[in-house]
XYZ file of C-alpha atoms in Angstrom:
582
model
C -1.258 -1.142 36.574
C -0.645 -4.594 37.891
C 0.661 -5.262 41.374
C 4.109 -6.695 41.641
C 2.984 -9.329 44.046
C 6.444 -9.956 45.067
C 6.965 -11.597 48.257
C 3.459 -9.568 47.759
C 2.313 -11.088 49.678
C 6.114 -10.769 50.813
C 3.432 -10.295 51.333
C 0.630 -8.787 49.998
C 0.952 -7.941 53.537
C 4.050 -6.552 53.480
C 2.247 -8.427 54.407
C 4.723 -9.723 53.872
C 6.285 -6.729 54.337
C 6.986 -9.848 52.543
C 8.898 -11.832 50.570
C 10.827 -11.820 49.360
C 13.646 -12.395 47.820
C 15.643 -11.059 44.951
C 18.230 -12.794 42.868
C 21.705 -11.999 41.758
C 23.088 -9.834 44.495
C 22.608 -11.098 48.045
C 18.987 -11.588 47.500
C 16.395 -12.934 49.727
C 13.245 -14.301 50.139
C 8.550 -10.777 49.284
C 6.795 -1.394 51.082
C 6.006 1.802 51.216
C 5.315 5.000 49.628
C 5.850 8.553 49.107
C 9.276 9.510 47.861
C 8.820 7.883 44.481
C 8.069 9.424 41.154
C 6.017 8.089 38.297
C 8.605 6.941 35.811
C 8.667 5.207 32.465
C 11.938 3.732 31.370
C 10.779 3.610 27.752
C 8.374 6.095 26.220
C 5.550 4.377 24.345
C 5.607 7.266 21.865
C 9.263 6.627 21.106
C 8.543 6.007 17.420
C 6.373 8.005 15.097
C 4.575 4.822 14.083
C 3.523 4.058 17.642
C 3.406 0.678 19.373
C 3.728 -2.370 17.156
C 2.414 -5.890 17.568
C 4.639 -8.934 17.434
C 8.058 -10.019 18.541
C 9.399 -11.543 21.734
C 11.683 -10.280 24.473
C 13.997 -12.089 26.874
C 13.761 -11.264 30.555
C 16.867 -12.214 32.490
C 17.220 -13.506 36.040
C 20.411 -14.632 37.758
C 19.217 -17.492 39.969
C 17.575 -20.850 39.155
C 13.839 -20.851 39.817
C 11.981 -23.447 41.862
C 8.987 -23.482 39.544
C 6.215 -23.088 42.140
C 4.019 -21.016 39.836
C 1.244 -20.061 42.210
C 1.246 -16.879 44.262
C -0.291 -18.757 47.175
C 2.710 -21.088 47.401
C 5.785 -19.488 45.841
C 8.611 -18.371 48.116
C 11.018 -16.118 46.240
C 11.563 -13.613 43.463
C 12.844 -16.433 41.261
C 9.245 -17.620 40.834
C 7.380 -14.360 41.396
C 9.122 -12.735 38.449
C 7.662 -15.458 36.251
C 4.262 -15.142 37.888
C 4.092 -11.404 37.223
C 3.600 -12.108 33.523
C 0.893 -14.757 33.945
C -1.157 -14.063 37.064
C -2.993 -11.140 38.695
C -5.105 -10.257 41.700
C -8.363 -8.517 42.458
C -6.328 -5.454 43.457
C -3.155 -3.900 42.068
C -0.588 -1.285 43.035
C -0.160 1.795 40.858
C 3.036 3.765 40.266
C 2.214 5.946 43.276
C 2.232 2.810 45.451
C -1.497 3.000 46.086
C -3.790 -0.040 46.075
C -6.292 0.240 43.238
C -8.986 -1.989 41.691
C -7.777 -4.529 39.142
C -9.949 -7.617 38.604
C -12.546 -6.309 41.053
C -13.912 -3.235 42.775
C -14.565 -3.285 46.502
C -16.683 -1.726 49.224
C -16.033 -1.665 52.958
C -18.987 -1.626 55.348
C -19.526 1.293 57.713
C -18.325 -0.762 60.673
C -15.239 -1.719 58.607
C -15.794 -5.418 59.285
C -17.232 -6.574 55.942
C -15.349 -6.258 52.666
C -17.276 -6.903 49.460
C -15.504 -7.585 46.165
C -17.363 -7.213 42.876
C -15.478 -9.069 40.162
C -15.245 -7.970 36.549
C -17.260 -10.189 34.233
C -15.650 -11.947 31.310
C -12.194 -12.347 32.834
C -10.847 -15.704 31.672
C -8.274 -18.151 32.916
C -5.732 -19.279 30.361
C -7.761 -22.428 29.694
C -10.766 -20.307 28.710
C -12.827 -20.787 31.873
C -14.289 -17.628 33.381
C -13.064 -16.250 36.691
C -15.761 -16.418 39.375
C -16.113 -15.511 43.021
C -15.611 -19.169 43.906
C -12.025 -18.924 42.698
C -11.331 -16.236 45.274
C -13.106 -18.235 47.969
C -11.065 -21.274 46.942
C -7.770 -19.382 47.338
C -8.673 -18.381 50.910
C -9.563 -21.979 51.730
C -6.295 -23.295 50.289
C -4.240 -20.916 52.425
C -6.265 -21.532 55.586
C -6.239 -25.298 55.104
C -4.629 -27.288 57.948
C -2.323 -28.963 55.409
C -1.110 -25.666 53.910
C 2.658 -25.377 54.258
C 3.149 -21.952 52.692
C 3.827 -18.652 54.421
C 0.699 -16.625 53.620
C -1.683 -17.477 56.393
C -1.089 -13.959 57.752
C -3.018 -12.740 54.698
C -6.160 -14.665 55.628
C -5.833 -14.803 59.417
C -8.033 -11.724 59.781
C -11.016 -13.506 58.166
C -13.645 -14.574 60.666
C -13.360 -18.322 61.186
C -10.049 -18.760 59.348
C -8.121 -19.624 62.511
C -10.734 -22.177 63.541
C -10.665 -23.744 60.070
C -6.861 -23.938 60.106
C -6.953 -25.587 63.527
C -9.427 -28.215 62.316
C -12.122 -26.897 64.649
C -14.526 -25.906 61.853
C -15.520 -27.344 58.486
C -15.998 -23.958 56.833
C -14.651 -20.418 57.134
C -17.562 -18.553 58.657
C -16.624 -15.120 57.347
C -16.744 -15.954 53.631
C -19.979 -15.622 51.650
C -20.228 -16.105 47.885
C -23.181 -13.887 46.961
C -23.224 -14.729 43.259
C -20.766 -15.598 40.484
C -19.171 -12.144 40.624
C -19.697 -11.027 44.223
C -18.010 -12.246 47.391
C -18.205 -10.920 50.931
C -15.633 -11.476 53.637
C -16.040 -10.584 57.300
C -12.990 -9.909 59.436
C -12.476 -10.251 63.171
C -11.606 -6.606 63.782
C -11.257 -3.367 61.827
C -7.892 -2.770 60.196
C -6.651 0.391 58.542
C -4.913 -1.576 55.789
C -7.337 -4.427 55.257
C -7.460 -4.101 51.474
C -3.658 -3.998 51.321
C -3.203 -7.064 53.489
C -5.987 -9.495 52.736
C -5.133 -12.106 50.113
C -6.595 -11.061 46.755
C -5.123 -13.506 44.230
C -7.638 -16.122 43.018
C -6.746 -19.742 42.310
C -8.424 -21.828 39.560
C -10.759 -24.111 41.493
C -11.871 -25.989 38.388
C -8.284 -26.668 37.351
C -6.878 -27.999 40.611
C -9.672 -30.510 40.963
C -9.486 -32.701 44.049
C -5.938 -31.764 45.040
C -5.388 -31.047 48.723
C -3.695 -27.817 49.711
C -0.588 -29.798 50.590
C -0.512 -31.391 47.130
C -1.018 -28.229 45.073
C 2.548 -26.814 45.065
C 4.068 -30.030 43.707
C 1.306 -30.768 41.221
C 1.541 -30.662 37.427
C -1.085 -27.911 37.537
C 1.490 -25.677 39.215
C 4.852 -27.061 38.088
C 4.243 -28.205 34.508
C 1.127 -26.552 33.075
C 0.224 -23.600 35.317
C -2.502 -21.198 34.297
C -3.305 -17.658 35.342
C -5.276 -14.548 34.413
C -2.421 -12.389 33.144
C -1.379 -11.164 29.694
C 0.912 -14.114 28.957
C 0.422 -17.843 29.402
C 3.007 -20.557 29.892
C 4.008 -22.375 26.730
C 7.032 -24.375 27.869
C 9.083 -24.835 31.047
C 12.670 -26.010 31.239
C 12.954 -26.522 35.014
C 15.333 -24.094 36.668
C 16.484 -22.656 33.327
C 13.782 -21.082 31.191
C 10.068 -20.420 30.850
C 8.550 -19.546 27.493
C 5.389 -17.483 27.750
C 3.106 -16.629 24.849
C 0.516 -13.920 24.382
C -2.930 -14.618 25.771
C -5.288 -13.156 23.200
C -8.295 -13.204 25.553
C -6.535 -11.191 28.260
C -9.188 -9.107 30.033
C -7.307 -5.808 29.638
C -6.741 -6.101 25.907
C -4.580 -8.292 23.707
C -0.891 -7.829 24.579
C 1.380 -6.374 21.906
C 4.238 -8.866 22.226
C 3.971 -12.389 20.872
C 5.746 -13.647 23.966
C 8.300 -13.325 26.726
C 11.159 -15.705 27.485
C 12.166 -15.790 31.154
C 15.764 -16.965 31.113
C 18.136 -17.845 33.920
C 21.629 -16.551 33.212
C 25.012 -16.584 34.880
C 25.073 -13.237 36.643
C 28.752 -12.818 35.837
C 27.849 -12.773 32.113
C 25.049 -10.199 32.361
C 26.915 -7.292 30.759
C 27.973 -9.371 27.778
C 24.494 -10.813 27.256
C 22.981 -7.347 27.404
C 25.539 -5.966 24.970
C 24.906 -8.787 22.482
C 21.124 -8.433 22.788
C 20.605 -11.954 24.134
C 18.891 -10.385 27.147
C 16.462 -7.492 26.637
C 15.661 -6.570 30.226
C 17.074 -7.373 33.639
C 17.667 -5.845 37.027
C 21.343 -5.191 36.468
C 23.733 -6.983 38.835
C 25.106 -4.109 40.892
C 28.674 -5.351 40.658
C 28.531 -4.882 36.854
C 26.679 -1.589 36.841
C 29.747 0.478 35.910
C 30.007 -1.494 32.659
C 26.300 -1.930 31.964
C 25.341 1.711 32.415
C 27.549 2.763 29.489
C 26.438 0.150 26.958
C 25.142 2.079 23.918
C 22.267 -0.316 23.113
C 20.587 0.133 26.507
C 18.189 2.598 28.020
C 18.629 2.337 31.778
C 16.696 3.563 34.784
C 17.663 3.654 38.452
C 14.953 3.799 41.130
C 14.858 3.643 44.908
C 13.757 0.115 45.655
C 11.241 -1.300 48.101
C 13.881 -3.662 49.359
C 16.775 -3.940 51.731
C 19.486 -6.402 52.649
C 20.381 -7.508 56.135
C 22.598 -9.795 58.183
C 20.470 -11.830 60.569
C 21.338 -13.463 63.859
C 19.677 -16.858 64.160
C 17.932 -16.666 67.551
C 16.202 -20.047 67.619
C 13.681 -22.030 65.606
C 10.087 -22.014 64.389
C 7.736 -24.245 66.397
C 5.485 -25.686 63.679
C 3.086 -27.242 66.171
C 2.330 -23.966 67.939
C 3.104 -21.683 64.981
C 5.452 -19.412 66.903
C 9.165 -18.687 66.938
C 11.179 -19.865 69.918
C 14.237 -17.708 70.694
C 16.231 -20.290 72.618
C 19.649 -19.980 70.955
C 21.933 -18.514 73.647
C 24.737 -17.569 71.272
C 23.455 -14.159 70.221
C 21.196 -13.230 73.123
C 23.740 -10.622 74.277
C 22.587 -7.361 72.687
C 25.993 -5.747 73.171
C 27.564 -8.481 71.027
C 25.068 -7.762 68.256
C 25.778 -4.036 68.447
C 29.526 -4.636 68.265
C 29.138 -6.801 65.165
C 27.218 -3.968 63.489
C 29.833 -1.339 64.309
C 32.536 -3.616 62.881
C 31.247 -3.442 59.274
C 31.827 -0.484 56.959
C 28.515 -0.700 55.146
C 29.041 2.442 53.049
C 32.326 1.080 51.737
C 30.565 -2.219 50.994
C 27.876 -0.447 48.933
C 30.422 1.683 47.090
C 32.753 -1.232 46.378
C 30.358 -4.063 45.554
C 27.165 -2.333 44.468
C 28.770 0.540 42.591
C 27.013 2.975 44.886
C 23.518 1.559 44.216
C 22.212 2.001 47.752
C 23.100 3.388 51.142
C 23.325 2.088 54.711
C 20.020 1.434 56.479
C 19.313 1.017 60.186
C 15.635 0.030 60.319
C 13.445 -2.311 58.244
C 11.791 0.542 56.301
C 13.657 2.050 53.331
C 13.565 5.807 52.780
C 10.881 5.477 50.119
C 8.439 4.583 52.913
C 6.316 7.235 54.598
C 6.750 5.246 57.808
C 10.549 5.408 58.019
C 11.856 7.117 61.151
C 14.447 9.890 60.635
C 18.009 8.791 61.279
C 18.505 11.418 63.990
C 16.036 9.502 66.192
C 17.872 6.162 66.069
C 21.340 4.661 66.351
C 22.961 4.644 62.902
C 25.736 2.184 63.845
C 28.331 4.096 61.839
C 31.514 2.165 61.140
C 33.645 2.241 64.276
C 35.855 -0.829 64.834
C 37.340 0.630 68.011
C 33.872 0.998 69.495
C 33.131 -2.570 68.435
C 36.206 -3.768 70.341
C 35.234 -1.758 73.422
C 31.740 -3.248 73.413
C 33.100 -6.772 73.055
C 35.450 -6.195 75.966
C 32.571 -4.795 78.012
C 30.437 -7.853 77.235
C 33.206 -10.234 78.307
C 34.337 -11.417 74.884
C 38.127 -11.282 75.291
C 41.115 -13.166 73.871
C 42.033 -15.518 76.671
C 44.534 -17.811 74.922
C 46.309 -15.185 72.831
C 45.435 -16.657 69.411
C 43.971 -13.362 68.179
C 40.347 -14.432 68.557
C 38.044 -13.739 71.468
C 36.557 -16.402 73.712
C 33.020 -16.100 75.109
C 32.362 -14.687 78.618
C 32.839 -18.196 80.092
C 36.229 -18.542 78.452
C 35.057 -21.032 75.820
C 36.097 -20.933 72.170
C 33.705 -18.615 70.293
C 33.159 -19.072 66.551
C 30.561 -17.624 64.204
C 29.153 -19.368 61.122
C 28.168 -17.039 58.300
C 25.938 -18.003 55.356
C 25.741 -16.119 52.071
C 24.547 -17.025 48.608
C 26.325 -17.398 45.306
C 25.110 -15.972 42.001
C 27.041 -12.770 41.394
C 30.579 -12.255 40.184
C 31.569 -10.716 43.517
C 29.575 -13.035 45.810
C 32.650 -14.673 47.310
C 34.583 -11.480 47.909
C 31.544 -9.781 49.459
C 31.143 -12.608 51.935
C 34.837 -12.425 52.748
C 34.521 -8.687 53.311
C 31.992 -9.278 56.097
C 34.046 -12.087 57.602
C 37.202 -9.985 57.602
C 35.356 -7.113 59.289
C 34.373 -9.380 62.179
C 37.762 -11.035 62.291
C 39.287 -7.576 62.472
C 37.679 -6.999 65.865
C 38.703 -10.412 67.138
C 35.695 -12.575 66.238
C 36.428 -15.961 64.686
C 33.907 -15.819 61.837
C 33.944 -18.378 59.023
C 31.835 -19.250 56.003
C 29.414 -21.984 57.045
C 30.562 -25.234 55.450
C 33.406 -23.385 53.772
C 31.364 -22.358 50.709
C 28.562 -20.126 49.472
C 25.132 -21.656 48.874
C 23.012 -21.293 45.782
C 19.741 -19.398 46.063
C 17.423 -22.313 46.761
C 19.756 -24.198 49.097
C 20.434 -20.987 51.015
C 16.771 -20.425 51.870
C 15.922 -24.081 52.275
C 18.678 -24.385 54.875
C 17.556 -21.312 56.801
C 13.849 -22.119 56.729
C 14.581 -25.653 57.930
C 16.318 -24.218 61.016
C 19.522 -26.050 60.214
C 21.520 -25.874 63.456
C 24.694 -24.929 61.565
C 23.125 -21.599 60.536
C 24.114 -18.791 62.909
C 24.271 -15.602 60.841
C 23.219 -15.067 57.226
C 23.092 -12.319 54.615
C 19.698 -12.047 52.944
C 17.325 -9.461 51.542
C 13.638 -8.622 51.455
C 11.477 -7.160 48.730
C 8.589 -5.341 50.369
C 4.975 -4.609 49.613
C 3.635 -1.085 49.572
C 2.064 -0.892 53.022
C 4.615 -0.755 55.875
C 2.770 -3.207 58.140
C 5.609 -5.503 59.319
C 3.378 -8.510 59.960
C 4.244 -11.487 57.822
C 7.930 -11.114 58.605
C 8.251 -9.649 62.091
C 5.491 -11.128 64.253
C 6.499 -13.994 66.504
C 3.923 -16.151 64.703
C 5.330 -15.467 61.230
C 7.054 -18.322 59.464
C 9.161 -15.797 57.564
C 10.497 -14.356 60.824
C 13.644 -16.165 59.764
C 15.865 -14.706 62.485
C 13.452 -16.370 64.960
C 13.165 -13.299 67.151
C 10.428 -13.268 69.785
C 9.632 -9.922 71.397
C 6.280 -9.264 73.057
C 6.525 -5.477 72.755
C 7.290 -5.787 69.055
C 4.197 -7.957 68.532
C 2.022 -5.454 70.393
C 3.272 -2.498 68.362
C 2.886 -4.314 65.054
C -0.734 -5.177 65.868
C -1.444 -1.635 67.079
C -0.102 -0.234 63.807
C -3.053 -1.533 61.813
C -5.745 -0.458 64.275
C -7.745 2.710 63.987
C -6.911 5.434 66.541
C -9.190 5.658 69.566
C -9.727 9.341 68.801
C -11.842 9.369 65.624
C -10.571 12.872 64.861
C -6.933 11.792 64.769
C -5.323 11.392 61.379
C -4.871 7.670 60.681
C -1.561 8.105 58.887
C -0.069 10.126 61.755
C -1.394 7.570 64.229
C 0.326 4.750 62.370
C 3.518 6.758 61.928
C 3.804 7.322 65.686
C 3.458 3.608 66.348
C 5.893 2.595 63.638
C 8.446 5.106 64.926
C 8.279 3.411 68.326
C 8.563 -0.006 66.722
C 11.602 1.032 64.693
C 13.295 2.430 67.811
C 12.758 -0.931 69.504
C 14.095 -2.975 66.588
C 16.983 -0.583 66.069
C 18.003 -0.978 69.721
C 17.433 -4.728 70.024
C 19.034 -5.324 66.609
C 17.976 -8.921 65.873
C 19.373 -8.227 62.407
C 21.982 -5.801 61.147
C 20.095 -3.725 58.613
C 22.693 -3.571 55.911
C 21.610 -1.378 53.035
C 18.585 0.035 51.314
C 18.844 -0.601 47.651
C 18.545 1.139 44.369
C 17.478 -1.017 41.438
C 19.178 -0.371 38.137
C 17.027 -1.644 35.283
C 18.909 -2.369 32.083
C 16.542 -2.274 29.094
C 17.401 -2.753 25.446
C 16.423 0.272 23.351
C 14.340 -2.000 21.122
C 11.975 -2.683 24.004
C 9.399 0.045 24.669
C 6.398 0.600 26.931
C 8.043 -0.574 30.178
C 6.971 1.182 33.373
C 9.594 1.071 36.133
C 8.561 1.460 39.787
C 10.186 0.908 43.200
C 8.658 -2.587 43.286
C 9.436 -3.734 39.776
C 8.154 -3.278 36.246
C 4.560 -3.002 35.067
C 2.241 -2.846 32.075
C 3.424 -6.054 30.429
C 0.583 -6.013 27.922
C 1.875 -2.641 26.663
C 5.436 -3.766 26.063
C 6.485 -3.822 22.413
C 9.604 -3.959 20.282
C 10.650 -1.681 17.456
C 12.469 -4.308 15.422
């Protein structure tokens, strides 16, 4: 099974407990484990003749893609859902959300400081060159390079010497040793319970990138025009922002794929049901606002799964200091915790899910969805149930009162108080959903307005937020998570994807403690981590730098002609086994 490297990194680490981002609904930027079942949306034995070779399928997505087709540099699901067909890592995630060998096996030394990968022989890049250990070394160097502008340094920061190399204080990364063409050792600075989950394991083609600097790679033709990978399909043609044609790679290491190709096509989300009904799209994560129609289409076989994702409304607390690589929480507007609590109580999140997502989800109050073994029970936290009267009381208590009688509250100093809200376009109900949130805040006396008077498309939305545009004050985004619940990559004060720019020393300490082995060697590691993550969730739930909006269910709409698709909480798998019956 291949790993959905989604915001995989979003992070491999959530590592990026990443990252990322999903399209169509109020998606964002790129997890956890046990409440999921092994599920196949289409049985590979569906026909008496068995799987057939040939044919193509169309995979739909509802947002334009940037076209950064490298896992080391991509930022959102728009690109990662293309990458999943063409690129793979040394490790993968199976349907039980466990990390398993893929392109390599591994061994961890007794002191847990040296990780050795042994690569499979004969694995070939799409240009025919063989994968070697130098390609994995090269990927680590690209990400640790001082000119690297991506968000995955958290996935190599644990390597001995990586920080010194990034800072320009060393010419090499001391902890990396290429033993031979198929063996590479990496030493880390301290033991970590989830090292294999968090360390970057996606190679990059050293021979193909040539003399490009790390800064140049994401805008190069090698990434934007003619990218190559190690996966079952290779890129044939790219129409920027609209379509990517992928064709079967006959020399794929895990056996020749059954399909001739896959077309990744950007569609208008409002037209999804019609395109599915006509057969123009074979597979898509169904836009939730059309689920009532899509679920009854007779030509589809659908599957709904708890997702490793959640949406949120963030308070912009400050900015990211790129010189010191740390967030600075210097925006005074939302420093009052009582204000943040009141804004949470003002929104009827269950009604939102029922009305705009056709019930595909439920309110969430921490950054771990229920599918995670690390999620704290709701009876140990504040669930911020809809209570507009309580919201008004809290605002009064905090000094936000209507001084001039215009129906909107001034701040505690008596100054006009307005709130900018950013949300993205892409779904049929995008505008009305944004207005729902605004009206909820207006209903308790807060003058909240859509920033700039309009929704933003997917790429502009995230570009604006990541650039720390001063007009951004609150925004509705979402995260797709990796399988391990380690929040680093998104929640540490040093994380670039800490997009709410929240600095909290106790949070940093708990996050770092969550990946350390217990002092008592007899203590169960999982219980040790669970105790720490419970404390961390209590802290985040109380401080509320974001309003955790909903944990999602993904509804996969799949044409009955398409078979062999494995559906999991983090996406679909087994692309080389997909086939069509007509």
